[in-house]
Amino acid sequence: KETGAVAKQNGGSKTKGKPFARLNTGEINGLSNWLSVSHTEGEMWRGSGAVRADKVEWNSFFDAGNGNTANLILKYHEQDNNSYSQLTKAQFQQNGRKYDPYPATPTVGSNGKYNSYYGLAQNPFQTFTAVLNTQFKLADNLALSVIPYYYWGNGSGVGSSAYALNRGSNQGGVFDLGNLPTAAQYNADGTPNSGVYYRPSRTQTWRPGITTKLTWDLGDHSLQFGYWYERARQSQTQPFIPLKSNGKPVDTWPDSNSAIVDANGNTVQGRDRFTVTPAQKVWAQDTWYINPDWTLIAGLAYMNVEREGTNHGSLNERPEKRNQTYNKLLPNAGLKYQLDERDQLFYSLSRNMRVPQNYVLYDKGAGSIDAEPETSWNHELGWRYSGDDMNLAATLFYMDFKNRQVSSRDINGDFADINAGSVVNKGLELEWSGQLPHHFNYYTSYTYTKAEQQDDLTVYNAGKPIVLPTSGKQFANVPKNMLAANIGYDDGRFYGTFGGKYTSELYGDLTNDEAISGRTVFNLGAGIYLPVDKKVVKDATLRLNVDNLFDKKYLDGVYTTKTNAASYSGFRDGDPAYIVGLDRTVTVSLEANF
């Protein structure tokens, strides 16, 4: 609410610089605003390429009094980065974490054309979001919340390969490629960048929606009625963009005017799909304050999601329309008991639904369009303690999944869902934090998760069913044990923090044939609250952060899950791909409030 500004400058081992600034207008007749901007630029920490991003955010808050408020938030983000490659376990062990399978210089195939190059691994993306959060006090015991929102995203992500396009490429019969030379003519021209193209996987998304909630307080009961509606549209295309003589694309943005067209002037597409997803949810919930110690919550929601898919046709696909609808009743309940002013017991139960990704509409695999939504019953039973200098929490959880979805990629590198059947996650979460003498503080947490698959998984190899032994196995990418601990110090002039996190091994496939080892990563932070002239600068802080202090070399998680990394009845799904853990990173920042 006060007029002022914030300025911050980051620099370190991974970035050339990250300036940030925010201007606060102060409050004028109930209206207050701020505007922030930032720019990030640096080199890739592994492989060739650069990281660039710009962000702008506007926030306005208006208080009309008597509980009537409006909050408008606008955000724009644009990045133009190279893509990081992911590694298999064998690649990591043999070549180390700095290995990058994306070549630093263009490689030439047997046809004399470029076929692989880091300059083709691009990840440009733009996003814009707008949210208007309005709250209206209709009566002393009646409040209305109306929250319209809008999201727009546009960009692409792609690997390092070039894609051939010539007169004989049209397998779907959608395009007339008579205006292009044949493969033999391209191969004979002696130019490595002709006949091969940058083909980004472009996604453009529009998501307008609105959430409305009515809260009605009736003594011991607080009733809430709500309705959410969203109509998302998503266009997924793969245009072909020419390459320069050095192997880089003439334009990295997928809506380039340089994209190749056929003899009829139509943009040639390796994929051209448009999906409309109307979704809605209606719910009612009652919070019953039975007495000062007991609170009961009970509610019921109904969710409906439609997928309306239009395949416009591409080099490999004929035009067609495919639709699917998903519906579920989603109840929830919770009970809270306040033992005393410090101790609280709680139990909660909820049912959730996650619908399959839109690409199940277009996948030609058996039963793809009939993929069931993932549902789960989630139970939590716990205890919380809040003291003057210490907080404790212990929670038991039990999550029963049906049609558990696993996001993976098929042999062509396209996204695909795996239905892992029934999976039960059960375990324990513990947290302990507090203050110590002499300005010290601490935090520690522990999580144990047993994510057990309940069914054997049937896959198909050349039409032949193969049953994989997945029953009783730990679900992929879920560590059984995680432990975090941190010690801090802050005396108002200096501060420091040191801590680490242990993550146990996790599997890259559902048959548990391949796992990456556990690891412990430590981080360090320190800072000085600088003495300032309060007439100009309100406060200033110099900060130092070191992530992965001891430079642990590790794989951080599964990027592409496989059904089986070992062979069963002659079928092997391939090697899981993993995210490479960041090396030691040092960042220094200076920030000031004016």
Coordinates of C-alpha atoms in Angstrom, one line a residue, residues 196-556:
V196 CA 15.7 -31.4 -44.5
Y197 CA 13.9 -29.1 -42.2
Y198 CA 13.4 -27.9 -38.6
R199 CA 10.0 -29.4 -37.5
P200 CA 8.9 -28.0 -34.2
S201 CA 6.1 -29.6 -32.2
R202 CA 4.0 -26.5 -31.9
T203 CA 1.2 -26.2 -29.3
Q204 CA -1.1 -23.2 -29.0
T205 CA -3.6 -23.1 -26.1
W206 CA -6.5 -20.8 -25.2
R207 CA -8.2 -21.5 -21.8
P208 CA -10.9 -19.1 -20.7
G209 CA -12.8 -20.0 -17.6
I210 CA -14.7 -18.8 -14.6
T211 CA -15.2 -20.0 -11.0
T212 CA -18.1 -18.8 -8.9
K213 CA -18.7 -19.6 -5.2
L214 CA -21.5 -18.6 -2.8
T215 CA -20.9 -18.9 0.9
W216 CA -23.9 -18.8 3.3
D217 CA -23.3 -18.8 7.0
L218 CA -26.1 -20.2 9.1
G219 CA -25.0 -20.3 12.7
D220 CA -23.1 -23.5 13.3
H221 CA -23.2 -24.3 9.5
S222 CA -21.3 -22.6 6.7
L223 CA -22.7 -23.7 3.3
Q224 CA -20.8 -23.3 0.0
F225 CA -22.2 -23.7 -3.5
G226 CA -19.9 -23.5 -6.5
Y227 CA -19.7 -23.8 -10.2
W228 CA -16.6 -23.9 -12.5
Y229 CA -16.6 -23.8 -16.3
E230 CA -13.7 -23.8 -18.7
R231 CA -13.6 -24.1 -22.5
A232 CA -10.1 -24.9 -23.5
R233 CA -8.9 -25.0 -27.2
Q234 CA -5.6 -26.5 -28.2
S235 CA -4.0 -26.5 -31.6
Q236 CA -1.1 -28.9 -32.2
T237 CA 0.9 -28.7 -35.4
Q238 CA 4.3 -29.6 -36.9
P239 CA 5.3 -27.1 -39.7
F240 CA 8.5 -27.6 -41.7
I241 CA 10.9 -24.6 -41.5
P242 CA 14.0 -24.3 -43.8
L243 CA 17.5 -24.5 -42.5
K244 CA 20.3 -22.0 -43.0
S245 CA 23.6 -23.1 -44.5
N246 CA 25.0 -23.5 -40.9
G247 CA 22.3 -26.0 -40.0
K248 CA 20.2 -23.6 -37.8
P249 CA 16.5 -22.9 -38.7
V250 CA 15.7 -19.6 -40.4
D251 CA 13.2 -19.0 -37.6
T252 CA 12.8 -20.8 -34.3
W253 CA 9.2 -19.7 -33.7
P254 CA 6.6 -22.3 -35.0
D255 CA 4.2 -19.7 -36.5
S256 CA 7.0 -18.6 -38.9
N257 CA 6.1 -17.2 -42.3
S258 CA 8.9 -19.3 -43.7
A259 CA 7.1 -22.6 -43.2
I260 CA 6.9 -24.8 -46.3
V261 CA 3.6 -24.8 -48.3
D262 CA 2.3 -27.3 -50.8
A263 CA 1.3 -26.7 -54.4
N264 CA -2.1 -25.3 -53.2
G265 CA -0.6 -22.9 -50.7
N266 CA -1.4 -25.0 -47.6
T267 CA 1.2 -25.2 -44.8
V268 CA 2.6 -28.7 -44.8
Q269 CA 2.1 -30.3 -41.4
G270 CA 3.6 -33.4 -39.8
R271 CA 0.7 -33.2 -37.3
D272 CA -2.4 -31.0 -37.4
R273 CA -4.9 -31.5 -34.6
F274 CA -7.4 -29.2 -32.9
T275 CA -9.0 -30.2 -29.6
V276 CA -11.8 -28.4 -27.7
T277 CA -12.3 -29.4 -24.1
P278 CA -15.4 -28.0 -22.4
A279 CA -15.1 -28.8 -18.6
Q280 CA -17.4 -28.0 -15.7
K281 CA -17.8 -28.8 -12.1
V282 CA -20.6 -28.1 -9.7
W283 CA -20.3 -28.7 -5.9
A284 CA -22.0 -28.1 -2.5
Q285 CA -20.2 -28.3 0.8
D286 CA -21.2 -27.9 4.5
T287 CA -18.8 -27.0 7.2
W288 CA -20.5 -27.8 10.6
Y289 CA -19.0 -26.3 13.7
I290 CA -20.4 -28.9 16.1
N291 CA -18.8 -27.3 19.1
P292 CA -15.6 -25.3 19.8
D293 CA -13.5 -28.5 19.6
W294 CA -15.2 -30.4 16.7
T295 CA -15.6 -29.4 13.0
L296 CA -17.1 -31.6 10.3
I297 CA -16.9 -30.9 6.6
A298 CA -18.9 -32.8 4.0
G299 CA -19.4 -32.1 0.3
L300 CA -20.3 -33.5 -3.1
A301 CA -19.1 -32.5 -6.5
Y302 CA -20.0 -33.5 -10.0
M303 CA -17.4 -33.1 -12.8
N304 CA -17.9 -33.4 -16.5
V305 CA -15.2 -33.1 -19.1
E306 CA -15.6 -33.4 -22.9
R307 CA -12.9 -33.9 -25.5
E308 CA -13.9 -32.8 -29.0
G309 CA -11.0 -33.8 -31.3
T310 CA -10.5 -32.8 -35.0
N311 CA -7.6 -34.2 -36.9
H312 CA -7.2 -32.0 -39.9
G313 CA -4.9 -34.5 -41.5
S314 CA -1.2 -34.4 -42.0
L315 CA 1.6 -36.2 -44.0
N316 CA 0.8 -39.4 -42.2
E317 CA -2.9 -39.1 -41.1
R318 CA -6.3 -38.7 -42.8
P319 CA -8.8 -36.1 -41.5
E320 CA -11.3 -37.4 -38.9
K321 CA -13.2 -36.3 -35.8
R322 CA -13.1 -38.3 -32.5
N323 CA -14.9 -37.4 -29.3
Q324 CA -15.0 -38.6 -25.7
T325 CA -16.7 -37.7 -22.4
Y326 CA -15.8 -38.2 -18.8
N327 CA -18.1 -37.9 -15.8
K328 CA -17.6 -38.6 -12.1
L329 CA -19.3 -37.8 -8.7
L330 CA -16.5 -36.6 -6.3
P331 CA -17.5 -36.6 -2.6
N332 CA -15.3 -35.3 0.2
A333 CA -15.4 -35.3 4.0
G334 CA -13.2 -34.1 6.8
L335 CA -13.2 -34.1 10.6
K336 CA -11.1 -32.0 12.9
Y337 CA -10.8 -32.2 16.7
Q338 CA -9.0 -29.6 18.8
L339 CA -7.6 -31.4 21.8
D340 CA -6.3 -28.2 23.4
E341 CA -4.9 -24.8 22.2
R342 CA -1.8 -26.6 20.8
D343 CA -2.9 -30.0 19.6
Q344 CA -5.2 -30.9 16.8
L345 CA -6.3 -34.2 15.2
F346 CA -7.7 -34.4 11.7
Y347 CA -9.0 -36.9 9.1
S348 CA -9.9 -36.2 5.5
L349 CA -11.4 -38.3 2.7
S350 CA -11.7 -37.1 -0.9
R351 CA -12.2 -38.6 -4.4
N352 CA -10.4 -37.1 -7.4
M353 CA -10.4 -37.6 -11.1
R354 CA -7.8 -36.9 -13.8
V355 CA -8.9 -37.3 -17.4
P356 CA -6.5 -38.8 -20.1
Q357 CA -4.5 -36.4 -22.2
N358 CA -6.0 -35.2 -25.4
Y359 CA -3.7 -37.3 -27.6
V360 CA -5.7 -40.4 -26.7
L361 CA -8.2 -39.2 -29.2
Y362 CA -5.7 -39.5 -32.0
D363 CA -3.6 -42.5 -31.1
K364 CA -4.3 -45.4 -33.3
G365 CA -3.4 -47.9 -30.6
A366 CA -6.0 -50.5 -29.5
G367 CA -8.6 -48.9 -27.1
S368 CA -6.7 -45.6 -26.9
I369 CA -9.9 -43.4 -27.3
D370 CA -11.6 -45.6 -24.6
A371 CA -8.9 -44.9 -22.0
E372 CA -10.6 -44.5 -18.6
P373 CA -9.9 -41.5 -16.4
E374 CA -7.7 -41.9 -13.4
T375 CA -9.6 -41.8 -10.1
S376 CA -8.4 -42.0 -6.5
W377 CA -9.7 -42.2 -3.0
N378 CA -7.4 -40.2 -0.8
H379 CA -7.3 -40.7 3.0
E380 CA -5.3 -38.6 5.5
L381 CA -5.2 -39.1 9.3
G382 CA -2.9 -36.8 11.3
W383 CA -1.9 -34.7 14.3
R384 CA -0.6 -31.2 14.5
Y385 CA 1.1 -29.4 17.4
S386 CA 1.7 -25.7 17.4
G387 CA 3.8 -24.3 20.2
D388 CA 5.5 -21.0 20.9
D389 CA 8.9 -22.2 19.7
M390 CA 8.1 -25.5 18.0
N391 CA 5.7 -27.0 15.4
L392 CA 5.1 -30.7 14.8
A393 CA 3.0 -32.7 12.3
A394 CA 2.5 -36.3 11.6
T395 CA 0.2 -37.6 8.8
L396 CA -0.7 -41.1 7.7
F397 CA -1.9 -41.3 4.1
Y398 CA -3.6 -43.9 1.9
M399 CA -4.3 -43.3 -1.7
D400 CA -6.2 -45.9 -3.8
F401 CA -5.8 -45.2 -7.6
K402 CA -7.7 -46.8 -10.4
N403 CA -6.5 -46.6 -14.0
R404 CA -3.3 -44.9 -12.8
Q405 CA -1.9 -42.8 -15.6
V406 CA 1.8 -42.7 -16.5
S407 CA 3.0 -40.1 -19.0
S408 CA 5.6 -41.5 -21.4
R409 CA 6.7 -41.3 -25.0
D410 CA 6.3 -43.8 -27.8
I411 CA 8.9 -45.1 -30.3
N412 CA 8.4 -41.9 -32.3
G413 CA 9.0 -39.6 -29.4
D414 CA 5.4 -38.6 -29.2
F415 CA 3.7 -38.4 -25.8
A416 CA 1.7 -41.4 -24.8
D417 CA -0.2 -42.5 -21.6
I418 CA 0.3 -45.9 -20.0
N419 CA -2.6 -47.2 -17.9
A420 CA -0.9 -48.9 -15.0
G421 CA -4.2 -50.2 -13.5
S422 CA -4.7 -50.1 -9.7
V423 CA -2.0 -48.6 -7.5
V424 CA -2.0 -48.0 -3.8
N425 CA 0.1 -45.3 -2.2
K426 CA 0.4 -45.5 1.5
G427 CA 2.9 -44.0 4.0
L428 CA 3.8 -41.4 6.6
E429 CA 4.8 -37.8 6.6
L430 CA 6.6 -36.1 9.5
E431 CA 7.6 -32.5 10.0
W432 CA 9.4 -30.8 12.9
S433 CA 10.4 -27.1 13.0
G434 CA 11.1 -24.5 15.6
Q435 CA 13.4 -21.9 17.2
L436 CA 16.6 -22.5 19.1
P437 CA 18.5 -20.2 21.5
H438 CA 21.0 -17.6 20.1
H439 CA 19.0 -16.9 17.0
F440 CA 19.1 -20.4 15.5
N441 CA 16.2 -22.2 13.9
Y442 CA 15.7 -25.7 12.4
Y443 CA 13.4 -27.7 10.1
T444 CA 13.3 -31.4 9.3
S445 CA 10.8 -33.6 7.5
Y446 CA 10.6 -37.3 6.5
T447 CA 8.3 -39.1 4.1
Y448 CA 7.9 -42.8 3.5
T449 CA 5.8 -43.9 0.5
K450 CA 5.0 -47.4 -0.6
A451 CA 3.5 -47.1 -4.0
E452 CA 2.5 -50.6 -4.9
Q453 CA 1.1 -51.7 -8.2
Q454 CA -1.9 -54.1 -7.8
D455 CA -2.1 -55.6 -11.2
D456 CA 0.1 -57.2 -13.8
L457 CA 0.3 -55.1 -17.0
T458 CA -0.6 -56.4 -20.4
V459 CA 1.2 -54.9 -23.4
Y460 CA 1.1 -55.8 -27.1
N461 CA 4.0 -56.6 -29.3
A462 CA 3.1 -57.1 -33.0
G463 CA -0.4 -57.7 -31.9
K464 CA 0.6 -60.4 -29.4
P465 CA -0.4 -59.8 -25.7
I466 CA 2.4 -60.1 -23.2
V467 CA 1.8 -60.0 -19.4
L468 CA 4.4 -58.1 -17.5
P469 CA 5.1 -58.9 -13.8
T470 CA 4.3 -55.5 -12.3
S471 CA 2.0 -56.6 -9.4
G472 CA 3.6 -55.9 -6.1
K473 CA 6.3 -53.6 -7.7
Q474 CA 7.0 -50.1 -6.6
F475 CA 5.5 -47.5 -8.9
A476 CA 8.0 -45.7 -11.2
N477 CA 9.5 -42.4 -10.2
V478 CA 8.3 -42.7 -6.6
P479 CA 11.1 -42.9 -4.0
K480 CA 10.3 -44.8 -0.8
N481 CA 12.2 -42.5 1.5
M482 CA 12.8 -38.8 1.5
L483 CA 14.5 -36.9 4.4
A484 CA 15.2 -33.2 4.6
A485 CA 17.0 -31.2 7.4
N486 CA 18.0 -27.6 7.7
I487 CA 19.6 -25.4 10.3
G488 CA 19.4 -21.7 10.1
Y489 CA 20.6 -18.5 11.9
D490 CA 19.2 -14.9 11.8
D491 CA 20.2 -12.2 14.2
G492 CA 18.8 -9.3 12.2
R493 CA 22.2 -8.4 10.8
F494 CA 23.5 -11.7 9.4
Y495 CA 21.7 -14.8 8.4
G496 CA 22.7 -18.2 7.2
T497 CA 21.2 -21.6 6.3
F498 CA 22.6 -25.0 5.7
G499 CA 20.7 -28.1 4.8
G500 CA 20.4 -31.3 2.8
K501 CA 17.8 -33.6 1.3
Y502 CA 18.1 -37.3 0.9
T503 CA 16.0 -39.1 -1.8
S504 CA 16.2 -42.9 -2.0
E505 CA 16.4 -44.9 -5.2
L506 CA 13.6 -44.8 -7.7
Y507 CA 12.6 -46.9 -10.7
G508 CA 12.5 -45.9 -14.3
D509 CA 10.1 -48.7 -15.4
L510 CA 7.0 -50.4 -14.0
T511 CA 8.7 -53.9 -13.8
N512 CA 11.4 -52.4 -11.5
D513 CA 14.2 -53.7 -13.8
E514 CA 16.1 -50.4 -13.8
A515 CA 16.6 -48.0 -10.9
I516 CA 18.7 -44.9 -10.3
S517 CA 20.5 -44.7 -7.0
G518 CA 19.6 -42.6 -4.0
R519 CA 21.4 -39.3 -3.4
T520 CA 21.9 -36.6 -0.8
V521 CA 22.2 -33.0 -2.0
F522 CA 23.3 -30.1 0.3
N523 CA 22.6 -26.4 -0.1
L524 CA 24.1 -23.3 1.6
G525 CA 22.8 -19.8 2.0
A526 CA 24.1 -16.7 3.7
G527 CA 23.4 -13.0 3.7
I528 CA 23.9 -9.6 5.2
Y529 CA 21.2 -7.0 6.0
L530 CA 23.1 -3.9 4.9
P531 CA 23.1 -0.7 6.9
V532 CA 21.3 2.0 4.8
D533 CA 20.2 5.6 4.8
K534 CA 16.5 5.2 5.6
K535 CA 15.7 8.4 3.9
V536 CA 16.5 6.9 0.5
V537 CA 16.6 3.1 0.9
K538 CA 14.2 1.3 3.3
D539 CA 16.4 -1.9 3.5
A540 CA 19.0 -3.8 1.4
T541 CA 20.3 -7.3 1.5
L542 CA 23.3 -9.0 0.0
R543 CA 22.8 -12.8 -0.5
L544 CA 24.9 -15.8 -1.4
N545 CA 23.4 -19.1 -2.3
V546 CA 25.2 -22.3 -3.2
D547 CA 23.1 -25.2 -4.5
N548 CA 24.5 -28.7 -4.6
L549 CA 27.3 -27.5 -2.3
F550 CA 29.5 -30.7 -2.6
D551 CA 28.8 -31.0 -6.3
K552 CA 27.0 -34.3 -6.1
K553 CA 26.7 -36.1 -9.5
Y554 CA 23.2 -37.7 -9.8
L555 CA 20.1 -38.3 -11.8
D556 CA 17.2 -36.3 -10.5

